[in-house]
């Protein structure tokens, strides 16, 4: 199996949506029946969902795994409605069947035994970090976790209770001050870094990630960022989902679906990303 | 009553393919990316992502976006270069047990010649597919495929240096596809691949800028199928070379349109992204179709729609 | 706070259009077929079905078929001829109170000249749209629009005999749309319509024959939008003429893609068949978009996507 | 209103499917809530239904009105599942909304006071004839009606009870003899014509219609045929749906949606139609 381009186990199958819960004006929790993904998914990995049985909309949509329930054989995603595909999912009735591929991508590298973990979430980027915090909260893989969650407004601080519940410390921030502290989540990162930490994990808008990476580099604390890009295949075949990196000095493009979605922030070419190569 | 056996094999450029369903270049990586999701061994053949003489980083992102029944891509031929291809990708490709068609792209005639020479030394390559039609690179690429003299010149030059079957992959972005196809034939091509993507673009109206960093990209998927079928039809009538038809194939019915228009084989592209095992499903359904239609050999359907003539109109 | 007034008007070839949304030739008949389903008076303008010098019966059926996010048509310019058009269709068109753009098609330069002369005598025609691009007739039609010398010649000849604004409607079935656009400009066109349909075909696999009696037809609808946007974008950069953009428009967002790519106005075609009042909806939504984006005049958005430059890539 | 190309009243609106009943392996009765069509539709007219709210499948689908219920403000269609659009309709849940245009087309010219009416239906072509027979059955527009209904097999003799119930005489025929008489419906027409009739109405496959027209011409009995063709606009604007005719000698193409779907069989160019210009 060494031939398979180090393919980890991934599945393609037709599964049922078993629960749909609206958890904010634009947010839904979707639960799917899928023992394989439930058993295999790691924090940071994603599933690639075909939103229509026919060829329109054409491409699959990627969503991070929010949590798994191995006993029940299910997994959940937290979804923000932004366009056509997410709209269709937001309206899907339980028992509707969907084709999924997953779990895909590399997932977060768990922190070493030393030091605390800082989890920085922006908006819908909270999804994979809730999964990560849940794992860090379990006795066998316990690490002290400090959560930071920023969003535009109270409406977008979605699932903050779930997030804070699995963090040892927790700070929430909104840009408009409609809930919790006012400001950008990155405004609240410096004091956390000053206290020291073993590792920072971040997921959210590209500009937020760039700022997190900058601060972590200054503080010399390792940082892992989960990146987004428009996707075709989801498995590394089409080269459609790349971001610019500079691993070992050389500039190149790496695939979010296969080499990521989690990248060591040090190798991401944040300058190029600031120029606008993230999905719109 | 046991269903009669259907012969799915086809002959193409001196190759015998177990069935006429290939996967298209750039949509199936180097054969291993889909892991166990696909039984690659069942494919009629596999066209690799384009290989160039030197490594290429490709275009900046965003590189793809969705459109109505289609997608745009501007990958820009990202690949590790022919040496790494031979040392790192060919070993796994070889193991797959299906004909491997290596798609090559150059910026000059000399590039194509050098690539063909280098790959001719490499075992287990079934054929070369000359990508004369990539719309997403500044030099080379489509520039060859839209000019009949250049097309003939590059095919002839490659013909001189290799005994591998040569498949010329043409661009649909031309006024006269038949002229280009004739040029490829005159240059010595053994077969034609029709079609590559249509040059296209999309605009993000919120950001007021193109969806792709490269501005334009290639349109693929079901949207382009009728253009592709038309080109296969036209070329079949004028040029006596086998054709690999492609463009928006998602089902056996789609594949049969190409075959009945005159294609000897077909390639599935964009649909792989949506349904990794789509080629396997198409192979099964082709067999069923033949069985139900009482067709003993799928090859008997090649060009089947040409026999009947159109209805005569008034005036 | 009262929403600020948005100026939707645009200037095109000497005409002032109340808004930039027209209906495309061949998709809105002679303006009355949709009856009360459409408030035609709200349209920015109406392009008639093509008119020829003599009556034409058109192509035999089947003339249309559906494809993925698109349709094929091979109507073959069925129309009652210019005399009947003037006596029987113009009176009702005149009553609609919107700019009437008469689409004309010929088999020869002389046909176009005679049509232009005849129509110049007729009151209340806002402009002539020269259909140089019909893919569905044996003589004339697309043959003009794929050759730059012929394009220039026919436009220049018509220019000599009429003072009506001249809009050249170009075919997308060419290698170099910019070259053709330049030829139309050099011939004296006041504006360009981009694009007509893509030459395409579909096969009925059960009957093993083409879906259309005419074998090939023109592909229209959302499927072709990215090709159309790309052509508007390319021509805008090279040719300083206003453009009416069309191809697969179904929404204000689609229309804005064309406008931001450089079109001064847009035309809705196939979508009229599905949603007769689609143009009215688009006009409303364009106004809303401008209001929300703080844009005072829709004309300020023309070409808006050209200002930002693409991202620089590696290598 | 004379300007409007003699447009009869037609409506475009979003209406609800209020009942869906499977009435054969491939057949469904669909009832829609729509007072306007219920009030205006004449036998032979059709509605043009947008099967998806989005642009895929792209075009509308035409269906004859089977019956109207003015009191309830509803109308019905009888639909045979053949492809993608009809499949979607066959699976639609009551209360789903659809965009429709209608009633469209010309409808059947009612027979003069003299003579009986013969109604010849082939397969799904029974739909507009059930509507016609219903009207002929009403006291104020009563005409003696003889119904002939042919289909491939018993499964396709759909709604034959509804049809026979509104005819004064009735004959059913199947090609495979799986129900009623065996043969082609046109095999049973000659004796009917010999008995004389005021008018023949026919709807069904093109080859059946051609044969009905041939026999009627021989018997010198007026015949009206309801024709099919693939449709774009449905209102006469696109010229996509034509059939060849030879009205007053001259050959030309006429629109099924606007000049039809009902044509005087005498003006239809049956020769050309036999060569294959009907939808497949
Ligand atoms: C690795 C990864 C994990 C993600 N996890 C989540 C999650 O847990 N919850 C969640 O709500 N969203 C998540 N997203 C974003 C989500 O994939 C998009 O919001 C979604 O694809 C939008 O689809 P649409 O049809 O509604 O939007 P449209 O704008 O109609 O989509 C058009 C195309 O653009 C792509 N696209 C649009 N926005 C994005 C985006 N932000 N990222 C990538 N592709 C995009 C779509 O996939 C589609 O191909 C994730 C994205 C990636 C790459
Ligand atoms: C005036 C008229 C009245 C009709 N009345 C009825 C009726 O009462 N009940 C009924 O079941 N069917 C009726 N039909 C046929 C019905 O319109 C088609 O079966 C239906 O459009 C098929 O759609 P689809 O998506 O399932 O098939 P597809 O094959 O997927 O359709 C592809 C395209 O072909 C067109 N098409 C396919 N078959 C036909 C056909 N036979 N006639 C016209 N267009 C076709 C479709 O509209 C669509 O544009 C009528 C057709 C016409 C023209
Ligand atoms: C993401 C992507 C990458 C592609 N890369 C190549 C390539 O490297 N070489 C090539 O000849 N064609 C390439 N193509 C074109 C396909 O091989 C095929 O010709 C085209 O996509 C039409 O088929 P489809 O509609 O089934 O995708 C690429 C297409 C896509 C979508
Ligand atoms: C049924 C049909 C008939 C058409 N007839 C004409 C015509 O007579 N003259 C012309 O210039 N274009 C004609 N066109 C092309 C349209 O005006 C338009 O350029 C094209 O359909 C692309 O726009 P769309 O995708 O919005 O339909 C026709 C298109 C259709 C679908
Ligand atoms: S989505 Fe295809 S390589 Fe990542
Ligand atoms: S469907 Fe458009 S004219 Fe009949």
PDB file of N, CA, C and O and ligand atoms in Angstrom, chain A residues 46 59-65 77-87 124 127-128 226-231 256 261 279-280, chain B residues 66, ligand 1:
ATOM      1  N   UNK A  46     -11.369  16.719   7.154  1.00  0.00           N
ATOM      2  CA  UNK A  46     -12.649  17.183   6.637  1.00  0.00           C
ATOM      3  C   UNK A  46     -13.336  16.106   5.807  1.00  0.00           C
ATOM      4  O   UNK A  46     -12.737  15.072   5.490  1.00  0.00           O
ATOM      5  N   UNK A  59     -19.603  20.560  -8.132  1.00  0.00           N
ATOM      6  CA  UNK A  59     -18.511  20.108  -7.258  1.00  0.00           C
ATOM      7  C   UNK A  59     -18.977  19.776  -5.845  1.00  0.00           C
ATOM      8  O   UNK A  59     -19.999  20.267  -5.380  1.00  0.00           O
ATOM      9  N   UNK A  60     -18.200  18.932  -5.175  1.00  0.00           N
ATOM     10  CA  UNK A  60     -18.450  18.659  -3.767  1.00  0.00           C
ATOM     11  C   UNK A  60     -18.070  19.872  -2.918  1.00  0.00           C
ATOM     12  O   UNK A  60     -17.348  20.752  -3.377  1.00  0.00           O
ATOM     13  N   UNK A  61     -18.551  19.898  -1.677  1.00  0.00           N
ATOM     14  CA  UNK A  61     -18.228  20.963  -0.733  1.00  0.00           C
ATOM     15  C   UNK A  61     -17.481  20.370   0.454  1.00  0.00           C
ATOM     16  O   UNK A  61     -17.952  19.368   1.018  1.00  0.00           O
ATOM     17  N   UNK A  62     -16.370  20.985   0.861  1.00  0.00           N
ATOM     18  CA  UNK A  62     -15.610  20.478   2.008  1.00  0.00           C
ATOM     19  C   UNK A  62     -16.078  21.070   3.342  1.00  0.00           C
ATOM     20  O   UNK A  62     -16.341  22.268   3.421  1.00  0.00           O
ATOM     21  N   UNK A  63     -16.180  20.226   4.344  1.00  0.00           N
ATOM     22  CA  UNK A  63     -16.519  20.679   5.698  1.00  0.00           C
ATOM     23  C   UNK A  63     -15.676  19.934   6.720  1.00  0.00           C
ATOM     24  O   UNK A  63     -15.551  18.710   6.646  1.00  0.00           O
ATOM     25  N   UNK A  64     -15.170  20.699   7.706  1.00  0.00           N
ATOM     26  CA  UNK A  64     -14.395  20.095   8.786  1.00  0.00           C
ATOM     27  C   UNK A  64     -15.292  19.211   9.626  1.00  0.00           C
ATOM     28  O   UNK A  64     -16.471  19.506   9.822  1.00  0.00           O
ATOM     29  N   UNK A  65     -14.712  18.156  10.162  1.00  0.00           N
ATOM     30  CA  UNK A  65     -15.450  17.349  11.123  1.00  0.00           C
ATOM     31  C   UNK A  65     -15.464  18.112  12.448  1.00  0.00           C
ATOM     32  O   UNK A  65     -14.427  18.575  12.916  1.00  0.00           O
ATOM     33  N   UNK A  77     -21.017  18.088  11.484  1.00  0.00           N
ATOM     34  CA  UNK A  77     -20.321  19.265  10.982  1.00  0.00           C
ATOM     35  C   UNK A  77     -21.128  20.495  11.395  1.00  0.00           C
ATOM     36  O   UNK A  77     -22.351  20.415  11.586  1.00  0.00           O
ATOM     37  N   UNK A  78     -20.418  21.578  11.561  1.00  0.00           N
ATOM     38  CA  UNK A  78     -21.062  22.865  11.817  1.00  0.00           C
ATOM     39  C   UNK A  78     -20.956  23.646  10.517  1.00  0.00           C
ATOM     40  O   UNK A  78     -19.861  23.823   9.988  1.00  0.00           O
ATOM     41  N   UNK A  79     -22.071  24.079  10.010  1.00  0.00           N
ATOM     42  CA  UNK A  79     -22.061  24.681   8.688  1.00  0.00           C
ATOM     43  C   UNK A  79     -22.628  26.086   8.692  1.00  0.00           C
ATOM     44  O   UNK A  79     -23.669  26.345   9.280  1.00  0.00           O
ATOM     45  N   UNK A  80     -21.944  26.956   8.019  1.00  0.00           N
ATOM     46  CA  UNK A  80     -22.446  28.309   7.824  1.00  0.00           C
ATOM     47  C   UNK A  80     -22.998  28.411   6.415  1.00  0.00           C
ATOM     48  O   UNK A  80     -22.342  28.012   5.448  1.00  0.00           O
ATOM     49  N   UNK A  81     -24.202  28.942   6.279  1.00  0.00           N
ATOM     50  CA  UNK A  81     -24.817  29.064   4.965  1.00  0.00           C
ATOM     51  C   UNK A  81     -24.244  30.279   4.257  1.00  0.00           C
ATOM     52  O   UNK A  81     -24.356  31.402   4.755  1.00  0.00           O
ATOM     53  N   UNK A  82     -23.606  30.050   3.128  1.00  0.00           N
ATOM     54  CA  UNK A  82     -23.020  31.169   2.386  1.00  0.00           C
ATOM     55  C   UNK A  82     -23.478  31.217   0.932  1.00  0.00           C
ATOM     56  O   UNK A  82     -23.561  32.288   0.350  1.00  0.00           O
ATOM     57  N   UNK A  83     -23.753  30.079   0.327  1.00  0.00           N
ATOM     58  CA  UNK A  83     -24.093  30.082  -1.090  1.00  0.00           C
ATOM     59  C   UNK A  83     -25.048  28.948  -1.399  1.00  0.00           C
ATOM     60  O   UNK A  83     -25.792  28.478  -0.544  1.00  0.00           O
ATOM     61  N   UNK A  84     -24.994  28.520  -2.640  1.00  0.00           N
ATOM     62  CA  UNK A  84     -25.969  27.580  -3.121  1.00  0.00           C
ATOM     63  C   UNK A  84     -25.883  26.208  -2.452  1.00  0.00           C
ATOM     64  O   UNK A  84     -26.895  25.640  -2.056  1.00  0.00           O
ATOM     65  N   UNK A  85     -24.691  25.693  -2.349  1.00  0.00           N
ATOM     66  CA  UNK A  85     -24.529  24.344  -1.812  1.00  0.00           C
ATOM     67  C   UNK A  85     -24.906  24.282  -0.343  1.00  0.00           C
ATOM     68  O   UNK A  85     -25.634  23.381   0.098  1.00  0.00           O
ATOM     69  N   UNK A  86     -24.421  25.242   0.424  1.00  0.00           N
ATOM     70  CA  UNK A  86     -24.744  25.245   1.850  1.00  0.00           C
ATOM     71  C   UNK A  86     -26.235  25.518   2.053  1.00  0.00           C
ATOM     72  O   UNK A  86     -26.848  24.974   2.968  1.00  0.00           O
ATOM     73  N   UNK A  87     -26.820  26.301   1.181  1.00  0.00           N
ATOM     74  CA  UNK A  87     -28.263  26.523   1.261  1.00  0.00           C
ATOM     75  C   UNK A  87     -29.010  25.203   1.097  1.00  0.00           C
ATOM     76  O   UNK A  87     -29.943  24.900   1.845  1.00  0.00           O
ATOM     77  N   UNK A 124     -16.552  30.568  11.601  1.00  0.00           N
ATOM     78  CA  UNK A 124     -16.835  29.161  11.356  1.00  0.00           C
ATOM     79  C   UNK A 124     -15.587  28.298  11.540  1.00  0.00           C
ATOM     80  O   UNK A 124     -15.680  27.074  11.699  1.00  0.00           O
ATOM     81  N   UNK A 127     -15.015  25.184  14.068  1.00  0.00           N
ATOM     82  CA  UNK A 127     -15.422  23.772  13.952  1.00  0.00           C
ATOM     83  C   UNK A 127     -14.273  22.785  14.227  1.00  0.00           C
ATOM     84  O   UNK A 127     -14.367  21.952  15.128  1.00  0.00           O
ATOM     85  N   UNK A 128     -13.179  22.847  13.460  1.00  0.00           N
ATOM     86  CA  UNK A 128     -12.133  21.850  13.715  1.00  0.00           C
ATOM     87  C   UNK A 128     -11.483  22.029  15.076  1.00  0.00           C
ATOM     88  O   UNK A 128     -10.959  21.068  15.648  1.00  0.00           O
ATOM     89  N   UNK A 226      -5.135  25.943   9.989  1.00  0.00           N
ATOM     90  CA  UNK A 226      -5.973  25.180   9.054  1.00  0.00           C
ATOM     91  C   UNK A 226      -6.453  26.133   7.974  1.00  0.00           C
ATOM     92  O   UNK A 226      -7.090  27.138   8.261  1.00  0.00           O
ATOM     93  N   UNK A 227      -6.114  25.822   6.731  1.00  0.00           N
ATOM     94  CA  UNK A 227      -6.330  26.735   5.617  1.00  0.00           C
ATOM     95  C   UNK A 227      -7.555  26.347   4.785  1.00  0.00           C
ATOM     96  O   UNK A 227      -7.970  25.192   4.776  1.00  0.00           O
ATOM     97  N   UNK A 228      -8.076  27.340   4.059  1.00  0.00           N
ATOM     98  CA  UNK A 228      -9.189  27.075   3.133  1.00  0.00           C
ATOM     99  C   UNK A 228      -8.781  27.403   1.709  1.00  0.00           C
ATOM    100  O   UNK A 228      -8.006  28.314   1.472  1.00  0.00           O
ATOM    101  N   UNK A 229      -9.332  26.678   0.791  1.00  0.00           N
ATOM    102  CA  UNK A 229      -9.185  26.995  -0.621  1.00  0.00           C
ATOM    103  C   UNK A 229     -10.312  26.301  -1.380  1.00  0.00           C
ATOM    104  O   UNK A 229     -10.817  25.269  -0.924  1.00  0.00           O
ATOM    105  N   UNK A 230     -10.720  26.843  -2.500  1.00  0.00           N
ATOM    106  CA  UNK A 230     -11.738  26.158  -3.305  1.00  0.00           C
ATOM    107  C   UNK A 230     -11.195  24.803  -3.755  1.00  0.00           C
ATOM    108  O   UNK A 230     -10.045  24.707  -4.172  1.00  0.00           O
ATOM    109  N   UNK A 231     -12.018  23.784  -3.679  1.00  0.00           N
ATOM    110  CA  UNK A 231     -11.551  22.425  -3.936  1.00  0.00           C
ATOM    111  C   UNK A 231     -12.261  21.765  -5.104  1.00  0.00           C
ATOM    112  O   UNK A 231     -13.456  21.940  -5.306  1.00  0.00           O
ATOM    113  N   UNK A 256      -4.147  22.113  -0.307  1.00  0.00           N
ATOM    114  CA  UNK A 256      -4.856  22.197   0.968  1.00  0.00           C
ATOM    115  C   UNK A 256      -5.515  20.860   1.309  1.00  0.00           C
ATOM    116  O   UNK A 256      -5.534  20.425   2.447  1.00  0.00           O
ATOM    117  N   UNK A 261      -5.482  20.150   5.336  1.00  0.00           N
ATOM    118  CA  UNK A 261      -5.646  21.611   5.430  1.00  0.00           C
ATOM    119  C   UNK A 261      -4.778  22.262   6.505  1.00  0.00           C
ATOM    120  O   UNK A 261      -4.638  23.467   6.523  1.00  0.00           O
ATOM    121  N   UNK A 279     -10.426  31.848  -1.043  1.00  0.00           N
ATOM    122  CA  UNK A 279     -11.711  31.779  -1.759  1.00  0.00           C
ATOM    123  C   UNK A 279     -12.644  32.930  -1.416  1.00  0.00           C
ATOM    124  O   UNK A 279     -12.644  33.428  -0.298  1.00  0.00           O
ATOM    125  N   UNK A 280     -13.436  33.323  -2.389  1.00  0.00           N
ATOM    126  CA  UNK A 280     -14.368  34.430  -2.156  1.00  0.00           C
ATOM    127  C   UNK A 280     -15.769  34.055  -2.526  1.00  0.00           C
ATOM    128  O   UNK A 280     -16.000  33.122  -3.230  1.00  0.00           O
TER     129      UNK A 280
ATOM    130  N   UNK B  66     -16.328  27.052  -9.647  1.00  0.00           N
ATOM    131  CA  UNK B  66     -17.466  26.343 -10.211  1.00  0.00           C
ATOM    132  C   UNK B  66     -18.269  27.275 -11.106  1.00  0.00           C
ATOM    133  O   UNK B  66     -18.380  28.465 -10.820  1.00  0.00           O
TER     134      UNK B  66
HETATM  135  C1  LIG E   1     -10.804  22.292   4.533  1.00  0.00           C
HETATM  136  C2  LIG E   1     -12.060  23.106   4.611  1.00  0.00           C
HETATM  137  C3  LIG E   1     -12.886  22.968   5.701  1.00  0.00           C
HETATM  138  C4  LIG E   1     -14.068  23.699   5.783  1.00  0.00           C
HETATM  139  N1  LIG E   1     -14.858  23.526   6.879  1.00  0.00           N
HETATM  140  C5  LIG E   1     -16.037  24.186   6.977  1.00  0.00           C
HETATM  141  C6  LIG E   1     -16.894  23.985   8.078  1.00  0.00           C
HETATM  142  O1  LIG E   1     -16.608  23.197   8.972  1.00  0.00           O
HETATM  143  N2  LIG E   1     -18.068  24.658   8.104  1.00  0.00           N
HETATM  144  C7  LIG E   1     -18.417  25.519   7.118  1.00  0.00           C
HETATM  145  O2  LIG E   1     -19.516  26.089   7.184  1.00  0.00           O
HETATM  146  N3  LIG E   1     -17.618  25.752   6.078  1.00  0.00           N
HETATM  147  C8  LIG E   1     -16.436  25.095   5.966  1.00  0.00           C
HETATM  148  N4  LIG E   1     -15.615  25.319   4.882  1.00  0.00           N
HETATM  149  C9  LIG E   1     -16.063  26.253   3.860  1.00  0.00           C
HETATM  150  C10 LIG E   1     -17.112  25.578   2.982  1.00  0.00           C
HETATM  151  O3  LIG E   1     -16.494  24.557   2.216  1.00  0.00           O
HETATM  152  C11 LIG E   1     -17.753  26.602   2.025  1.00  0.00           C
HETATM  153  O4  LIG E   1     -18.432  27.573   2.771  1.00  0.00           O
HETATM  154  C12 LIG E   1     -18.727  25.931   1.069  1.00  0.00           C
HETATM  155  O5  LIG E   1     -18.021  25.112   0.161  1.00  0.00           O
HETATM  156  C13 LIG E   1     -19.548  26.966   0.300  1.00  0.00           C
HETATM  157  O6  LIG E   1     -20.378  26.310  -0.612  1.00  0.00           O
HETATM  158  P1  LIG E   1     -21.643  27.073  -1.246  1.00  0.00           P
HETATM  159  O7  LIG E   1     -22.118  26.230  -2.344  1.00  0.00           O
HETATM  160  O8  LIG E   1     -22.605  27.419  -0.180  1.00  0.00           O
HETATM  161  O9  LIG E   1     -21.026  28.450  -1.748  1.00  0.00           O
HETATM  162  P2  LIG E   1     -20.739  28.944  -3.223  1.00  0.00           P
HETATM  163  O10 LIG E   1     -20.079  30.246  -3.094  1.00  0.00           O
HETATM  164  O11 LIG E   1     -21.951  28.828  -4.059  1.00  0.00           O
HETATM  165  O12 LIG E   1     -19.667  27.885  -3.715  1.00  0.00           O
HETATM  166  C14 LIG E   1     -19.067  27.996  -4.980  1.00  0.00           C
HETATM  167  C15 LIG E   1     -17.776  27.200  -4.973  1.00  0.00           C
HETATM  168  O13 LIG E   1     -16.790  27.830  -4.168  1.00  0.00           O
HETATM  169  C16 LIG E   1     -16.352  26.982  -3.135  1.00  0.00           C
HETATM  170  N5  LIG E   1     -16.211  27.763  -1.907  1.00  0.00           N
HETATM  171  C17 LIG E   1     -16.985  28.819  -1.527  1.00  0.00           C
HETATM  172  N6  LIG E   1     -16.554  29.288  -0.335  1.00  0.00           N
HETATM  173  C18 LIG E   1     -15.498  28.517   0.035  1.00  0.00           C
HETATM  174  C19 LIG E   1     -14.635  28.506   1.161  1.00  0.00           C
HETATM  175  N7  LIG E   1     -14.750  29.380   2.156  1.00  0.00           N
HETATM  176  N8  LIG E   1     -13.667  27.545   1.221  1.00  0.00           N
HETATM  177  C20 LIG E   1     -13.522  26.643   0.230  1.00  0.00           C
HETATM  178  N9  LIG E   1     -14.311  26.626  -0.861  1.00  0.00           N
HETATM  179  C21 LIG E   1     -15.280  27.545  -0.954  1.00  0.00           C
HETATM  180  C22 LIG E   1     -17.447  25.919  -3.019  1.00  0.00           C
HETATM  181  O14 LIG E   1     -16.973  24.698  -2.460  1.00  0.00           O
HETATM  182  C23 LIG E   1     -17.889  25.781  -4.438  1.00  0.00           C
HETATM  183  O15 LIG E   1     -17.005  24.968  -5.162  1.00  0.00           O
HETATM  184  C24 LIG E   1     -14.418  24.609   4.774  1.00  0.00           C
HETATM  185  C25 LIG E   1     -13.580  24.751   3.677  1.00  0.00           C
HETATM  186  C26 LIG E   1     -12.414  24.023   3.572  1.00  0.00           C
HETATM  187  C27 LIG E   1     -11.534  24.184   2.386  1.00  0.00           C
END
